[in-house]
Amino acid sequence: MTAGRVTLIVTCVLVAGLAGWLALARWDDANKVATAVSALGAVAAVGVAVWAVIRAPKAGRSMAVSDTGRATATSGGKAVTGFSGKADSTTGSVQVERTGDAQASGDGNAVSGVQLD
């Protein structure tokens, strides 16, 4: 199970538990707890937003591929011995050196170098 899924499940359990407690608690107690939980949730949301920005891919990241092996594609397959990806997947430079042989037969596609879609 991924960390994201565990986080989602724990969050749902906590929200359900808090909702159940708020439904059964006295109004004054529930009001105080709801206020405190809202304030803590807002601070946590700001922290998660800052964390997400810090983890975001940095502009100008480069990709380097070298000394790759041999690849063969048949029947509509794709053989890549360099780099293949979306043009917007890299924000920096792509450097490919000493790539291996890429061969394709039938409807296959072979790339020995760089292919940006």
CSV table of C-alpha atoms in Angstrom, one decimal:
chain,number,residue,atom,x,y,z
A,1,MET,CA,0.0,0.0,0.0
A,2,THR,CA,1.4,3.4,-1.0
A,3,ALA,CA,2.0,6.2,1.5
A,4,GLY,CA,-0.6,8.3,-0.2
A,5,ARG,CA,-3.2,5.6,0.2
A,6,VAL,CA,-2.4,5.1,3.9
A,7,THR,CA,-2.6,8.9,4.4
A,8,LEU,CA,-6.0,9.0,2.8
A,9,ILE,CA,-7.3,6.1,4.8
A,10,VAL,CA,-6.0,7.5,8.1
A,11,THR,CA,-7.5,10.9,7.3
A,12,CYS,CA,-10.9,9.4,6.5
A,13,VAL,CA,-10.9,7.5,9.8
A,14,LEU,CA,-10.0,10.6,11.8
A,15,VAL,CA,-12.6,12.7,10.1
A,16,ALA,CA,-15.3,10.0,10.6
A,17,GLY,CA,-14.3,9.6,14.3
A,18,LEU,CA,-14.3,13.4,14.9
A,19,ALA,CA,-17.7,13.7,13.1
A,20,GLY,CA,-19.1,10.9,15.4
A,21,TRP,CA,-17.8,12.6,18.5
A,22,LEU,CA,-19.1,16.0,17.5
A,23,ALA,CA,-22.5,14.5,16.9
A,24,LEU,CA,-22.6,13.0,20.4
A,25,ALA,CA,-20.9,15.7,22.4
A,26,ARG,CA,-22.5,18.6,24.2
A,27,TRP,CA,-22.9,21.7,22.1
A,28,ASP,CA,-20.3,23.8,24.1
A,29,ASP,CA,-17.7,21.1,24.0
A,30,ALA,CA,-18.3,20.3,20.3
A,31,ASN,CA,-18.1,24.0,19.5
A,32,LYS,CA,-14.7,24.4,21.2
A,33,VAL,CA,-13.3,21.3,19.7
A,34,ALA,CA,-14.5,22.2,16.2
A,35,THR,CA,-12.9,25.6,16.5
A,36,ALA,CA,-9.6,24.1,17.5
A,37,VAL,CA,-9.7,21.4,14.9
A,38,SER,CA,-10.4,24.0,12.2
A,39,ALA,CA,-7.5,26.1,13.2
A,40,LEU,CA,-5.1,23.1,13.3
A,41,GLY,CA,-6.5,21.9,9.9
A,42,ALA,CA,-5.8,25.3,8.4
A,43,VAL,CA,-2.2,25.3,9.7
A,44,ALA,CA,-1.7,21.8,8.4
A,45,ALA,CA,-3.1,22.7,5.0
A,46,VAL,CA,-0.6,25.6,4.7
A,47,GLY,CA,2.2,23.2,5.7
A,48,VAL,CA,1.2,20.6,3.1
A,49,ALA,CA,1.0,23.3,0.5
A,50,VAL,CA,4.6,24.5,1.3
A,51,TRP,CA,5.8,20.9,1.3
A,52,ALA,CA,4.2,20.3,-2.1
A,53,VAL,CA,5.9,23.4,-3.6
A,54,ILE,CA,9.3,22.3,-2.2
A,55,ARG,CA,8.9,18.8,-3.7
A,56,ALA,CA,7.8,20.1,-7.1
A,57,PRO,CA,10.3,19.5,-9.9
A,58,LYS,CA,12.7,22.3,-10.2
A,59,ALA,CA,13.0,24.2,-13.4
A,60,GLY,CA,16.0,23.4,-15.5
A,61,ARG,CA,16.5,19.7,-14.5
A,62,SER,CA,18.5,17.9,-17.0
A,63,MET,CA,18.5,14.3,-18.1
A,64,ALA,CA,21.6,12.3,-19.1
A,65,VAL,CA,21.6,8.8,-20.6
A,66,SER,CA,24.7,7.0,-21.6
A,67,ASP,CA,26.2,3.5,-22.4
A,68,THR,CA,22.9,1.8,-23.0
A,69,GLY,CA,22.4,-1.7,-24.3
A,70,ARG,CA,20.7,-3.1,-27.3
A,71,ALA,CA,16.9,-3.2,-27.8
A,72,THR,CA,14.6,-4.9,-30.4
A,73,ALA,CA,10.9,-4.3,-31.1
A,74,THR,CA,8.5,-6.4,-33.1
A,75,SER,CA,4.8,-6.3,-33.9
A,76,GLY,CA,4.0,-2.7,-33.0
A,77,GLY,CA,6.5,-2.6,-30.1
A,78,LYS,CA,8.9,0.2,-29.3
A,79,ALA,CA,12.7,-0.2,-28.8
A,80,VAL,CA,14.4,2.7,-27.1
A,81,THR,CA,18.1,2.8,-26.3
A,82,GLY,CA,18.2,6.5,-25.5
A,83,PHE,CA,15.5,8.7,-24.1
A,84,SER,CA,11.8,8.8,-25.0
A,85,GLY,CA,9.3,11.0,-23.3
A,86,LYS,CA,6.9,13.9,-23.6
A,87,ALA,CA,8.4,17.2,-24.5
A,88,ASP,CA,7.1,18.8,-21.4
A,89,SER,CA,8.4,16.0,-19.1
A,90,THR,CA,11.9,17.6,-18.9
A,91,THR,CA,12.5,21.3,-18.2
A,92,GLY,CA,16.2,21.3,-18.8
A,93,SER,CA,18.5,19.7,-21.3
A,94,VAL,CA,18.6,16.1,-22.5
A,95,GLN,CA,22.0,14.6,-23.2
A,96,VAL,CA,22.3,11.1,-24.8
A,97,GLU,CA,25.7,9.5,-25.5
A,98,ARG,CA,26.9,6.1,-26.7
A,99,THR,CA,23.5,4.5,-27.0
A,100,GLY,CA,23.1,0.9,-28.1
A,101,ASP,CA,21.5,-0.5,-31.2
A,102,ALA,CA,17.8,-0.2,-31.5
A,103,GLN,CA,16.1,-2.4,-34.1
A,104,ALA,CA,12.4,-2.7,-35.1
A,105,SER,CA,10.6,-5.1,-37.4
A,106,GLY,CA,7.0,-5.3,-38.6
A,107,ASP,CA,5.1,-2.3,-37.2
A,108,GLY,CA,7.7,-1.7,-34.5
A,109,ASN,CA,9.4,1.6,-33.7
A,110,ALA,CA,13.2,2.0,-32.8
A,111,VAL,CA,14.8,5.0,-31.2
A,112,SER,CA,18.5,5.3,-30.6
A,113,GLY,CA,18.9,8.8,-29.3
A,114,VAL,CA,16.2,11.2,-28.2
A,115,GLN,CA,12.5,11.1,-29.1
A,116,LEU,CA,10.2,13.8,-27.6
A,117,ASP,CA,6.5,13.4,-28.2
